Amino acid sequence: MAKVLLGVSSSIAIYKACEIVRELKKANHEVRVVLSPFSQRFISPLTFGALSGNKAYVDWEEDPLLHINLPRWSEVFLIAPCSINTLSKVALGIGDSLLTTCALSHKGVLMLAPAGNVEMYKNPAIQENLRKLKERGVIIIEPEEGKLLCEEEGQGRLASVERILDWVEYAIRPKPLKGKRVLITVGATREFIDRVRFISNFSSGLMGFSLAKVFRWYGAQVKVIAGFTTAKEPPEVEIIKVVSAQEMYQEVMKHLEDAHIVVMNAAVADYRPLEVYSGKLKKQEFMEIKLVKNPDILESVGKVKGKRFLVGFALEERENLKENALKKLSSKNLDLVVANPLESMGSEAYEGFLIFAKGKRVDIKAKNKLEAGERIVMEILEYL
Ligand code: CTP
């Protein structure tokens, strides 16, 4: 999909750069690698050449214009790990190696994923350089907090491969949703019967998290209200955790004001026990649990949505899918209903269709939920 130039500089986190190359390739990106002179003492360019399928460079070798040609070829220049030294050289415009001169001549998106000792990273000179880079539009993939190799605790650990890859996906997409705020509900609610038992469902949150990722890739500011989930949380997205449908309702109403697009993907329990036993219920021959209806969050939002674009989901048996989806579209005042057959739950592949309020229908088949999420977002963008 994209042409990614990966710069690798000296840090013990360099072993993660091998995985970054592999993951970029898995995601269908073309990768070329340029190493800083010192970094080949950790890992040879041969390794990066084999992993990327393209010769990896430390020096100009036979091409004196390599520092122009490599950046000209690439759409994204990602330096990961970016040592504190390389970070400062890029900030100050120093070109004393192939890697740093590539950073000088690169015109596309420049991304740095720093890694280093916490005290070095906190150093005022480095912080000033970071500020400068950010002001110039360089994307800094902040290092993570935790125990560092030097036995110290703090910020300095190279961002996870998953986060770095997510930033690459972000960097290569246009930003038509810049300035737009998206509110998404995700996952299953839990309705407690006693202290240890609850009513819930199988929702993993994968579809909602995928949508959250994709909305961010296209420039939106995303807020997620999440019930219980088993899917991996999307990076760089604000997630507010809730347990019950009532809590989810309250959080949605609290954050609705700000939102331009509202996507209700959560599998909300329609009922909750009338009373929650404060301890643990003992078993009996028969047991009756009285249930009361939970608020229908989607319906409530539909009543007050104003100009917001409201998306609901319909999970139904295949035979009545279209009929019930259409019912939901009109009764809950939606702009779009995403109709999913029951079989889509828990499956890797996705098959379903969209019906917009103005009648347009789009069928979607995708190999996974992330791809389906991107198709859904693209359709919303075209519609808007
Ligand atoms: N939903 C909601 N609040 C509820 C129940 C559902 O916001 N209490 C939302 C879901 O997030 C989803 C949509 O409503 O976007 C459809 O949910 P679904 O459970 O399929 O249908 P219901 O609305 O509950 O209708 P029915 O049970 O009649 O199928």
mmCIF file of C-alpha atoms and ligand atoms in Angstrom:
data_model
loop_
_atom_site.group_PDB
_atom_site.id
_atom_site.type_symbol
_atom_site.label_atom_id
_atom_site.label_comp_id
_atom_site.label_asym_id
_atom_site.label_seq_id
_atom_site.Cartn_x
_atom_site.Cartn_y
_atom_site.Cartn_z
ATOM 1 C CA MET A 1 0.000 0.000 0.000
ATOM 2 C CA ALA A 2 2.570 2.595 1.060
ATOM 3 C CA LYS A 3 6.297 3.030 0.543
ATOM 4 C CA VAL A 4 7.887 3.228 3.965
ATOM 5 C CA LEU A 5 11.502 4.177 4.594
ATOM 6 C CA LEU A 6 12.520 2.845 7.992
ATOM 7 C CA GLY A 7 15.421 4.549 9.719
ATOM 8 C CA VAL A 8 17.043 2.516 12.457
ATOM 9 C CA SER A 9 19.342 4.100 15.015
ATOM 10 C CA SER A 10 21.307 2.872 17.998
ATOM 11 C CA SER A 11 19.200 1.677 20.867
ATOM 12 C CA ILE A 12 18.888 -1.663 22.545
ATOM 13 C CA ALA A 13 15.274 -1.545 21.341
ATOM 14 C CA ILE A 14 16.658 -2.127 17.836
ATOM 15 C CA TYR A 15 15.522 -5.772 17.978
ATOM 16 C CA LYS A 16 11.951 -4.475 17.739
ATOM 17 C CA ALA A 17 12.818 -2.849 14.391
ATOM 18 C CA CYS A 18 13.010 -6.347 12.852
ATOM 19 C CA GLU A 19 9.437 -6.953 13.918
ATOM 20 C CA ILE A 20 8.386 -3.533 12.633
ATOM 21 C CA VAL A 21 9.709 -4.493 9.176
ATOM 22 C CA ARG A 22 7.855 -7.808 9.288
ATOM 23 C CA GLU A 23 4.581 -6.226 10.392
ATOM 24 C CA LEU A 24 4.859 -3.492 7.747
ATOM 25 C CA LYS A 25 5.360 -6.169 5.097
ATOM 26 C CA LYS A 26 2.426 -8.181 6.473
ATOM 27 C CA ALA A 27 0.289 -5.062 6.075
ATOM 28 C CA ASN A 28 1.365 -4.947 2.379
ATOM 29 C CA HIS A 29 3.703 -1.982 2.661
ATOM 30 C CA GLU A 30 6.952 -1.762 0.728
ATOM 31 C CA VAL A 31 9.881 -1.248 3.086
ATOM 32 C CA ARG A 32 13.432 0.009 2.701
ATOM 33 C CA VAL A 33 15.796 0.343 5.617
ATOM 34 C CA VAL A 34 18.563 2.813 6.356
ATOM 35 C CA LEU A 35 20.720 2.312 9.455
ATOM 36 C CA SER A 36 22.774 4.766 11.452
ATOM 37 C CA PRO A 37 26.523 3.908 11.400
ATOM 38 C CA PHE A 38 26.628 2.790 15.032
ATOM 39 C CA SER A 39 23.441 0.697 14.887
ATOM 40 C CA GLN A 40 25.042 -2.013 12.726
ATOM 41 C CA ARG A 41 27.016 -2.988 15.808
ATOM 42 C CA PHE A 42 23.688 -4.247 17.187
ATOM 43 C CA ILE A 43 22.162 -5.767 14.024
ATOM 44 C CA SER A 44 23.714 -6.173 10.590
ATOM 45 C CA PRO A 45 22.112 -4.515 7.523
ATOM 46 C CA LEU A 46 21.919 -8.040 6.100
ATOM 47 C CA THR A 47 19.149 -8.901 8.555
ATOM 48 C CA PHE A 48 17.105 -5.875 7.511
ATOM 49 C CA GLY A 49 17.813 -6.614 3.842
ATOM 50 C CA ALA A 50 16.482 -10.147 4.213
ATOM 51 C CA LEU A 51 13.418 -9.074 6.194
ATOM 52 C CA SER A 52 12.471 -6.186 3.922
ATOM 53 C CA GLY A 53 13.392 -7.849 0.611
ATOM 54 C CA ASN A 54 15.391 -4.725 -0.315
ATOM 55 C CA LYS A 55 19.041 -3.958 0.285
ATOM 56 C CA ALA A 56 19.480 -2.071 3.571
ATOM 57 C CA TYR A 57 21.962 0.816 3.657
ATOM 58 C CA VAL A 58 24.304 2.390 6.196
ATOM 59 C CA ASP A 59 26.358 4.328 3.695
ATOM 60 C CA TRP A 60 26.077 5.717 0.165
ATOM 61 C CA GLU A 61 28.060 2.857 -1.405
ATOM 62 C CA GLU A 62 27.792 3.107 -5.219
ATOM 63 C CA ASP A 63 25.019 5.739 -5.294
ATOM 64 C CA PRO A 64 26.147 9.238 -4.259
ATOM 65 C CA LEU A 65 22.539 10.441 -4.481
ATOM 66 C CA LEU A 66 21.121 7.810 -2.144
ATOM 67 C CA HIS A 67 20.192 10.467 0.469
ATOM 68 C CA ILE A 68 17.938 12.044 -2.197
ATOM 69 C CA ASN A 69 16.740 8.893 -3.932
ATOM 70 C CA LEU A 70 15.609 6.951 -0.854
ATOM 71 C CA PRO A 71 13.455 9.791 0.569
ATOM 72 C CA ARG A 72 12.144 10.599 -2.925
ATOM 73 C CA TRP A 73 10.987 6.978 -3.237
ATOM 74 C CA SER A 74 9.242 6.936 0.180
ATOM 75 C CA GLU A 75 5.899 8.350 1.315
ATOM 76 C CA VAL A 76 6.637 7.953 4.996
ATOM 77 C CA PHE A 77 9.963 8.154 6.772
ATOM 78 C CA LEU A 78 9.756 6.399 10.113
ATOM 79 C CA ILE A 79 12.758 6.356 12.435
ATOM 80 C CA ALA A 80 12.246 3.560 14.977
ATOM 81 C CA PRO A 81 13.986 3.222 17.287
ATOM 82 C CA CYS A 82 15.096 6.833 17.170
ATOM 83 C CA SER A 83 18.000 7.351 19.570
ATOM 84 C CA ILE A 84 18.137 10.571 21.600
ATOM 85 C CA ASN A 85 21.186 11.521 19.532
ATOM 86 C CA THR A 86 19.432 11.026 16.175
ATOM 87 C CA LEU A 87 16.369 12.873 17.494
ATOM 88 C CA SER A 88 18.504 15.909 18.286
ATOM 89 C CA LYS A 89 20.331 15.775 14.972
ATOM 90 C CA VAL A 90 17.013 15.746 13.100
ATOM 91 C CA ALA A 91 15.753 18.665 15.223
ATOM 92 C CA LEU A 92 18.893 20.692 14.559
ATOM 93 C CA GLY A 93 19.180 19.805 10.878
ATOM 94 C CA ILE A 94 22.469 17.971 11.193
ATOM 95 C CA GLY A 95 23.229 15.600 8.334
ATOM 96 C CA ASP A 96 26.307 13.591 9.285
ATOM 97 C CA SER A 97 25.226 10.159 8.023
ATOM 98 C CA LEU A 98 23.051 8.646 5.334
ATOM 99 C CA LEU A 99 20.180 8.346 7.825
ATOM 100 C CA THR A 100 20.273 11.949 9.028
ATOM 101 C CA THR A 101 20.725 13.391 5.510
ATOM 102 C CA CYS A 102 17.717 11.338 4.390
ATOM 103 C CA ALA A 103 15.743 13.084 7.164
ATOM 104 C CA LEU A 104 16.904 16.443 5.776
ATOM 105 C CA SER A 105 15.769 15.774 2.213
ATOM 106 C CA HIS A 106 12.555 13.859 2.959
ATOM 107 C CA LYS A 107 9.424 15.791 1.965
ATOM 108 C CA GLY A 108 6.640 13.424 3.083
ATOM 109 C CA VAL A 109 5.515 12.489 6.587
ATOM 110 C CA LEU A 110 8.367 12.179 9.089
ATOM 111 C CA MET A 111 7.766 10.064 12.195
ATOM 112 C CA LEU A 112 10.125 9.457 15.098
ATOM 113 C CA ALA A 113 9.683 6.766 17.720
ATOM 114 C CA PRO A 114 12.264 7.701 20.373
ATOM 115 C CA ALA A 115 13.762 5.217 22.818
ATOM 116 C CA GLY A 116 16.273 5.927 25.567
ATOM 117 C CA ASN A 117 16.993 6.364 29.231
ATOM 118 C CA VAL A 118 14.319 8.284 31.165
ATOM 119 C CA GLU A 119 16.743 10.978 32.388
ATOM 120 C CA MET A 120 18.132 11.493 28.881
ATOM 121 C CA TYR A 121 14.610 11.795 27.506
ATOM 122 C CA LYS A 122 13.596 14.273 30.226
ATOM 123 C CA ASN A 123 16.690 16.416 29.659
ATOM 124 C CA PRO A 124 15.563 20.008 28.921
ATOM 125 C CA ALA A 125 17.702 20.159 25.764
ATOM 126 C CA ILE A 126 15.989 17.040 24.418
ATOM 127 C CA GLN A 127 12.537 18.255 25.442
ATOM 128 C CA GLU A 128 13.222 21.501 23.595
ATOM 129 C CA ASN A 129 14.249 19.555 20.491
ATOM 130 C CA LEU A 130 11.086 17.480 20.749
ATOM 131 C CA ARG A 131 8.983 20.639 20.955
ATOM 132 C CA LYS A 132 10.677 22.012 17.850
ATOM 133 C CA LEU A 133 10.052 18.812 15.918
ATOM 134 C CA LYS A 134 6.370 18.740 16.890
ATOM 135 C CA GLU A 135 5.947 22.388 15.901
ATOM 136 C CA ARG A 136 7.294 21.492 12.453
ATOM 137 C CA GLY A 137 4.675 18.759 12.058
ATOM 138 C CA VAL A 138 6.953 15.811 12.773
ATOM 139 C CA ILE A 139 4.957 12.997 14.380
ATOM 140 C CA ILE A 140 6.518 11.875 17.653
ATOM 141 C CA ILE A 141 5.399 8.419 18.720
ATOM 142 C CA GLU A 142 5.956 8.937 22.428
ATOM 143 C CA PRO A 143 7.941 6.280 24.281
ATOM 144 C CA GLU A 144 6.078 4.286 26.899
ATOM 145 C CA GLU A 145 6.448 4.285 30.666
ATOM 146 C CA GLY A 146 7.804 1.270 32.473
ATOM 147 C CA LYS A 147 10.900 -0.490 33.648
ATOM 148 C CA LEU A 148 13.811 0.292 31.346
ATOM 149 C CA LEU A 149 16.774 -1.916 30.534
ATOM 150 C CA CYS A 150 18.970 0.342 32.675
ATOM 151 C CA GLU A 151 16.809 -0.768 35.663
ATOM 152 C CA GLU A 152 15.283 2.712 35.971
ATOM 153 C CA GLU A 153 11.521 3.313 35.806
ATOM 154 C CA GLY A 154 9.950 5.962 33.598
ATOM 155 C CA GLN A 155 9.246 7.118 30.078
ATOM 156 C CA GLY A 156 11.759 5.828 27.564
ATOM 157 C CA ARG A 157 10.634 2.436 26.307
ATOM 158 C CA LEU A 158 10.120 2.314 22.546
ATOM 159 C CA ALA A 159 6.385 2.422 21.672
ATOM 160 C CA SER A 160 4.871 -0.999 20.990
ATOM 161 C CA VAL A 161 5.104 -2.353 17.458
ATOM 162 C CA GLU A 162 1.300 -2.233 17.333
ATOM 163 C CA ARG A 163 1.245 1.487 18.166
ATOM 164 C CA ILE A 164 3.983 2.261 15.657
ATOM 165 C CA LEU A 165 2.125 0.384 12.913
ATOM 166 C CA ASP A 166 -1.080 2.210 13.802
ATOM 167 C CA TRP A 167 0.737 5.542 13.351
ATOM 168 C CA VAL A 168 1.954 4.438 9.908
ATOM 169 C CA GLU A 169 -1.644 3.648 8.900
ATOM 170 C CA TYR A 170 -2.635 7.066 10.257
ATOM 171 C CA ALA A 171 0.135 8.849 8.379
ATOM 172 C CA ILE A 172 -0.688 7.450 4.939
ATOM 173 C CA ARG A 173 -4.360 8.416 4.924
ATOM 174 C CA PRO A 174 -6.012 11.734 4.042
ATOM 175 C CA LYS A 175 -7.711 13.614 6.890
ATOM 176 C CA PRO A 176 -11.229 14.523 5.687
ATOM 177 C CA LEU A 177 -12.523 14.145 9.270
ATOM 178 C CA LYS A 178 -10.123 16.685 10.772
ATOM 179 C CA GLY A 179 -12.013 18.722 13.383
ATOM 180 C CA LYS A 180 -14.790 16.110 13.647
ATOM 181 C CA ARG A 181 -15.514 14.322 16.902
ATOM 182 C CA VAL A 182 -16.794 10.741 16.904
ATOM 183 C CA LEU A 183 -18.444 8.990 19.852
ATOM 184 C CA ILE A 184 -18.568 5.190 19.707
ATOM 185 C CA THR A 185 -20.084 2.639 22.095
ATOM 186 C CA VAL A 186 -18.354 -0.737 22.168
ATOM 187 C CA GLY A 187 -18.540 -4.148 23.836
ATOM 188 C CA ALA A 188 -20.991 -5.896 26.123
ATOM 189 C CA THR A 189 -22.685 -4.447 29.171
ATOM 190 C CA ARG A 190 -22.885 -6.514 32.355
ATOM 191 C CA GLU A 191 -26.017 -6.506 34.478
ATOM 192 C CA PHE A 192 -25.242 -7.852 37.926
ATOM 193 C CA ILE A 193 -27.498 -10.349 39.706
ATOM 194 C CA ASP A 194 -25.360 -10.551 42.831
ATOM 195 C CA ARG A 195 -21.729 -9.702 43.665
ATOM 196 C CA VAL A 196 -20.283 -12.371 41.333
ATOM 197 C CA ARG A 197 -22.901 -13.154 38.671
ATOM 198 C CA PHE A 198 -24.200 -11.114 35.806
ATOM 199 C CA ILE A 199 -26.203 -11.161 32.562
ATOM 200 C CA SER A 200 -24.159 -10.324 29.484
ATOM 201 C CA ASN A 201 -23.413 -11.457 25.916
ATOM 202 C CA PHE A 202 -20.634 -12.560 23.583
ATOM 203 C CA SER A 203 -19.665 -9.210 22.077
ATOM 204 C CA SER A 204 -15.868 -8.835 21.824
ATOM 205 C CA GLY A 205 -15.853 -5.173 20.850
ATOM 206 C CA LEU A 206 -13.742 -5.922 17.758
ATOM 207 C CA MET A 207 -16.023 -4.152 15.286
ATOM 208 C CA GLY A 208 -16.378 -1.039 17.443
ATOM 209 C CA PHE A 209 -12.644 -0.845 18.180
ATOM 210 C CA SER A 210 -11.900 -1.299 14.467
ATOM 211 C CA LEU A 211 -14.226 1.597 13.648
ATOM 212 C CA ALA A 212 -12.550 3.725 16.318
ATOM 213 C CA LYS A 213 -9.133 3.009 14.774
ATOM 214 C CA VAL A 214 -10.281 3.850 11.270
ATOM 215 C CA PHE A 215 -12.092 7.061 12.253
ATOM 216 C CA ARG A 216 -8.809 8.225 13.846
ATOM 217 C CA TRP A 217 -6.838 7.291 10.725
ATOM 218 C CA TYR A 218 -9.049 9.682 8.754
ATOM 219 C CA GLY A 219 -8.455 12.539 11.163
ATOM 220 C CA ALA A 220 -11.379 12.356 13.607
ATOM 221 C CA GLN A 221 -11.025 12.807 17.349
ATOM 222 C CA VAL A 222 -12.470 9.610 18.755
ATOM 223 C CA LYS A 223 -14.005 8.874 22.145
ATOM 224 C CA VAL A 224 -15.070 5.339 22.999
ATOM 225 C CA ILE A 225 -17.504 4.311 25.738
ATOM 226 C CA ALA A 226 -16.643 0.668 26.301
ATOM 227 C CA GLY A 227 -18.397 -2.080 28.192
ATOM 228 C CA PHE A 228 -16.637 -5.410 28.650
ATOM 229 C CA THR A 229 -14.400 -6.273 25.691
ATOM 230 C CA THR A 230 -11.919 -8.985 24.770
ATOM 231 C CA ALA A 231 -10.595 -7.375 21.563
ATOM 232 C CA LYS A 232 -7.377 -5.328 21.671
ATOM 233 C CA GLU A 233 -7.949 -1.674 22.485
ATOM 234 C CA PRO A 234 -7.081 0.764 19.686
ATOM 235 C CA PRO A 235 -4.054 2.951 20.396
ATOM 236 C CA GLU A 236 -4.264 6.755 20.744
ATOM 237 C CA VAL A 237 -8.012 6.732 21.352
ATOM 238 C CA GLU A 238 -9.758 7.918 24.537
ATOM 239 C CA ILE A 239 -11.603 5.005 26.141
ATOM 240 C CA ILE A 240 -14.092 5.461 28.968
ATOM 241 C CA LYS A 241 -14.925 2.188 30.689
ATOM 242 C CA VAL A 242 -18.394 1.334 31.949
ATOM 243 C CA VAL A 243 -20.031 -1.816 33.258
ATOM 244 C CA SER A 244 -23.821 -1.624 33.000
ATOM 245 C CA ALA A 245 -26.263 -0.291 30.408
ATOM 246 C CA GLN A 246 -27.300 2.466 32.799
ATOM 247 C CA GLU A 247 -23.698 3.618 33.177
ATOM 248 C CA MET A 248 -23.235 3.482 29.409
ATOM 249 C CA TYR A 249 -26.387 5.563 28.971
ATOM 250 C CA GLN A 250 -25.112 8.210 31.403
ATOM 251 C CA GLU A 251 -21.677 8.445 29.772
ATOM 252 C CA VAL A 252 -23.143 8.643 26.265
ATOM 253 C CA MET A 253 -25.476 11.460 27.296
ATOM 254 C CA LYS A 254 -22.595 13.271 29.026
ATOM 255 C CA HIS A 255 -20.377 13.160 25.927
ATOM 256 C CA LEU A 256 -23.047 13.523 23.239
ATOM 257 C CA GLU A 257 -22.974 17.327 23.185
ATOM 258 C CA ASP A 258 -19.494 17.392 21.636
ATOM 259 C CA ALA A 259 -19.977 14.705 18.989
ATOM 260 C CA HIS A 260 -20.572 15.143 15.266
ATOM 261 C CA ILE A 261 -20.864 11.425 14.489
ATOM 262 C CA VAL A 262 -22.319 8.895 16.945
ATOM 263 C CA VAL A 263 -21.836 5.167 16.369
ATOM 264 C CA MET A 264 -23.695 2.785 18.675
ATOM 265 C CA ASN A 265 -21.943 -0.524 18.285
ATOM 266 C CA ALA A 266 -22.238 -1.817 21.858
ATOM 267 C CA ALA A 267 -24.237 -4.939 22.591
ATOM 268 C CA VAL A 268 -26.345 -3.467 25.357
ATOM 269 C CA ALA A 269 -28.327 -5.797 27.592
ATOM 270 C CA ASP A 270 -31.985 -4.962 27.109
ATOM 271 C CA TYR A 271 -32.829 -5.985 30.701
ATOM 272 C CA ARG A 272 -31.260 -5.866 34.143
ATOM 273 C CA PRO A 273 -32.239 -7.563 37.413
ATOM 274 C CA LEU A 274 -34.707 -5.448 39.370
ATOM 275 C CA GLU A 275 -32.605 -5.979 42.495
ATOM 276 C CA VAL A 276 -28.925 -6.727 42.875
ATOM 277 C CA TYR A 277 -28.184 -8.990 45.840
ATOM 278 C CA SER A 278 -25.328 -7.502 47.834
ATOM 279 C CA GLY A 279 -23.670 -10.851 48.640
ATOM 280 C CA LYS A 280 -23.581 -14.181 46.792
ATOM 281 C CA LEU A 281 -26.938 -15.889 46.253
ATOM 282 C CA LYS A 282 -27.198 -19.453 47.572
ATOM 283 C CA LYS A 283 -28.525 -22.123 45.232
ATOM 284 C CA GLN A 284 -32.155 -23.158 45.514
ATOM 285 C CA GLU A 285 -34.377 -25.654 43.657
ATOM 286 C CA PHE A 286 -36.016 -22.846 41.671
ATOM 287 C CA MET A 287 -35.029 -19.267 41.329
ATOM 288 C CA GLU A 288 -36.856 -16.326 39.915
ATOM 289 C CA ILE A 289 -35.050 -13.200 38.845
ATOM 290 C CA LYS A 290 -37.229 -10.220 38.042
ATOM 291 C CA LEU A 291 -35.884 -8.159 35.159
ATOM 292 C CA VAL A 292 -36.617 -4.568 34.259
ATOM 293 C CA LYS A 293 -35.988 -2.867 30.959
ATOM 294 C CA ASN A 294 -32.762 -0.949 30.448
ATOM 295 C CA PRO A 295 -32.766 2.407 28.686
ATOM 296 C CA ASP A 296 -32.468 2.044 24.914
ATOM 297 C CA ILE A 297 -29.441 4.271 24.453
ATOM 298 C CA LEU A 298 -29.668 4.414 20.670
ATOM 299 C CA GLU A 299 -33.331 5.350 20.747
ATOM 300 C CA SER A 300 -32.687 8.055 23.358
ATOM 301 C CA VAL A 301 -29.886 9.555 21.239
ATOM 302 C CA GLY A 302 -32.148 9.397 18.166
ATOM 303 C CA LYS A 303 -34.654 11.634 19.940
ATOM 304 C CA VAL A 304 -32.155 14.403 20.683
ATOM 305 C CA LYS A 305 -29.586 13.913 17.929
ATOM 306 C CA GLY A 306 -30.094 17.241 16.133
ATOM 307 C CA LYS A 307 -27.634 17.459 13.224
ATOM 308 C CA ARG A 308 -25.447 14.607 14.430
ATOM 309 C CA PHE A 309 -24.926 11.640 12.102
ATOM 310 C CA LEU A 310 -26.280 8.634 13.997
ATOM 311 C CA VAL A 311 -25.282 5.052 13.219
ATOM 312 C CA GLY A 312 -26.972 2.008 14.757
ATOM 313 C CA PHE A 313 -26.355 -1.703 14.381
ATOM 314 C CA ALA A 314 -28.866 -4.483 13.845
ATOM 315 C CA LEU A 315 -27.864 -8.013 14.728
ATOM 316 C CA GLU A 316 -30.578 -10.329 13.485
ATOM 317 C CA GLU A 317 -31.304 -13.708 11.986
ATOM 318 C CA ARG A 318 -30.591 -13.643 8.266
ATOM 319 C CA GLU A 319 -34.226 -14.174 7.150
ATOM 320 C CA ASN A 320 -35.578 -10.991 8.777
ATOM 321 C CA LEU A 321 -32.387 -8.969 8.687
ATOM 322 C CA LYS A 322 -33.407 -6.371 6.115
ATOM 323 C CA GLU A 323 -36.930 -5.914 7.458
ATOM 324 C CA ASN A 324 -35.758 -5.465 11.076
ATOM 325 C CA ALA A 325 -32.838 -3.245 10.074
ATOM 326 C CA LEU A 326 -35.241 -0.941 8.207
ATOM 327 C CA LYS A 327 -37.532 -0.868 11.236
ATOM 328 C CA LYS A 328 -34.631 0.190 13.466
ATOM 329 C CA LEU A 329 -33.533 2.826 10.958
ATOM 330 C CA SER A 330 -36.863 4.627 11.109
ATOM 331 C CA SER A 331 -38.032 3.910 14.674
ATOM 332 C CA LYS A 332 -34.714 5.044 16.204
ATOM 333 C CA ASN A 333 -34.254 8.012 13.845
ATOM 334 C CA LEU A 334 -30.933 6.767 12.444
ATOM 335 C CA ASP A 335 -28.940 8.098 9.503
ATOM 336 C CA LEU A 336 -27.422 4.692 8.894
ATOM 337 C CA VAL A 337 -28.078 1.167 10.051
ATOM 338 C CA VAL A 338 -25.395 -1.503 9.760
ATOM 339 C CA ALA A 339 -27.124 -4.862 9.369
ATOM 340 C CA ASN A 340 -25.243 -7.953 10.507
ATOM 341 C CA PRO A 341 -26.481 -11.535 10.398
ATOM 342 C CA LEU A 342 -26.097 -13.528 13.634
ATOM 343 C CA GLU A 343 -23.249 -15.565 12.076
ATOM 344 C CA SER A 344 -21.050 -12.436 11.948
ATOM 345 C CA MET A 345 -20.693 -12.621 15.737
ATOM 346 C CA GLY A 346 -17.339 -14.087 16.711
ATOM 347 C CA SER A 347 -16.276 -14.741 13.118
ATOM 348 C CA GLU A 348 -13.081 -13.320 11.618
ATOM 349 C CA ALA A 349 -14.607 -12.448 8.237
ATOM 350 C CA TYR A 350 -17.363 -9.902 7.864
ATOM 351 C CA GLU A 351 -20.518 -9.950 5.805
ATOM 352 C CA GLY A 352 -23.339 -7.451 6.163
ATOM 353 C CA PHE A 353 -24.932 -4.425 4.565
ATOM 354 C CA LEU A 354 -25.555 -0.749 5.187
ATOM 355 C CA ILE A 355 -28.821 1.091 4.654
ATOM 356 C CA PHE A 356 -28.765 4.883 4.754
ATOM 357 C CA ALA A 357 -31.805 6.943 5.762
ATOM 358 C CA LYS A 358 -32.185 8.135 2.185
ATOM 359 C CA GLY A 359 -32.486 4.542 0.986
ATOM 360 C CA LYS A 360 -28.991 3.781 -0.364
ATOM 361 C CA ARG A 361 -27.907 0.185 0.289
ATOM 362 C CA VAL A 362 -24.297 -1.019 0.267
ATOM 363 C CA ASP A 363 -23.304 -4.677 0.664
ATOM 364 C CA ILE A 364 -20.002 -5.340 2.403
ATOM 365 C CA LYS A 365 -17.892 -8.481 2.405
ATOM 366 C CA ALA A 366 -14.474 -8.241 4.019
ATOM 367 C CA LYS A 367 -11.796 -10.637 5.215
ATOM 368 C CA ASN A 368 -11.769 -9.082 8.671
ATOM 369 C CA LYS A 369 -13.526 -6.508 10.843
ATOM 370 C CA LEU A 370 -10.829 -3.878 10.364
ATOM 371 C CA GLU A 371 -11.269 -3.976 6.595
ATOM 372 C CA ALA A 372 -15.059 -3.905 7.080
ATOM 373 C CA GLY A 373 -14.672 -0.933 9.441
ATOM 374 C CA GLU A 374 -12.706 0.980 6.828
ATOM 375 C CA ARG A 375 -15.339 0.263 4.167
ATOM 376 C CA ILE A 376 -18.069 1.509 6.521
ATOM 377 C CA VAL A 377 -16.146 4.715 7.300
ATOM 378 C CA MET A 378 -15.483 5.288 3.570
ATOM 379 C CA GLU A 379 -19.194 4.919 2.829
ATOM 380 C CA ILE A 380 -20.071 7.384 5.607
ATOM 381 C CA LEU A 381 -17.517 9.835 4.209
ATOM 382 C CA GLU A 382 -18.946 9.561 0.713
ATOM 383 C CA TYR A 383 -22.473 10.015 2.054
ATOM 384 C CA LEU A 384 -21.546 13.048 4.149
HETATM 385 N N1 CTP B 1 -28.933 -0.502 21.694
HETATM 386 C C1 CTP B 1 -28.825 0.502 22.634
HETATM 387 N N2 CTP B 1 -29.402 0.344 23.859
HETATM 388 C C2 CTP B 1 -30.081 -0.767 24.165
HETATM 389 C C3 CTP B 1 -30.179 -1.807 23.206
HETATM 390 C C4 CTP B 1 -29.594 -1.637 21.997
HETATM 391 O O1 CTP B 1 -28.208 1.522 22.365
HETATM 392 N N3 CTP B 1 -30.638 -0.897 25.364
HETATM 393 C C5 CTP B 1 -28.351 -0.293 20.356
HETATM 394 C C6 CTP B 1 -27.156 -1.143 19.983
HETATM 395 O O2 CTP B 1 -25.953 -0.522 20.302
HETATM 396 C C7 CTP B 1 -27.331 -1.307 18.470
HETATM 397 C C8 CTP B 1 -28.817 -1.249 18.287
HETATM 398 O O3 CTP B 1 -29.368 -0.643 19.443
HETATM 399 O O4 CTP B 1 -26.784 -0.209 17.762
HETATM 400 C C9 CTP B 1 -29.488 -2.563 18.020
HETATM 401 O O5 CTP B 1 -29.446 -3.398 19.083
HETATM 402 P P1 CTP B 1 -30.166 -4.842 19.045
HETATM 403 O O6 CTP B 1 -29.915 -5.487 20.374
HETATM 404 O O7 CTP B 1 -29.797 -5.555 17.815
HETATM 405 O O8 CTP B 1 -31.656 -4.514 18.911
HETATM 406 P P2 CTP B 1 -32.671 -3.879 19.911
HETATM 407 O O9 CTP B 1 -32.693 -2.422 19.679
HETATM 408 O O10 CTP B 1 -32.393 -4.292 21.291
HETATM 409 O O11 CTP B 1 -34.023 -4.447 19.372
HETATM 410 P P3 CTP B 1 -34.600 -5.948 19.395
HETATM 411 O O12 CTP B 1 -34.210 -6.523 20.708
HETATM 412 O O13 CTP B 1 -36.021 -5.713 19.239
HETATM 413 O O14 CTP B 1 -33.966 -6.625 18.235
#
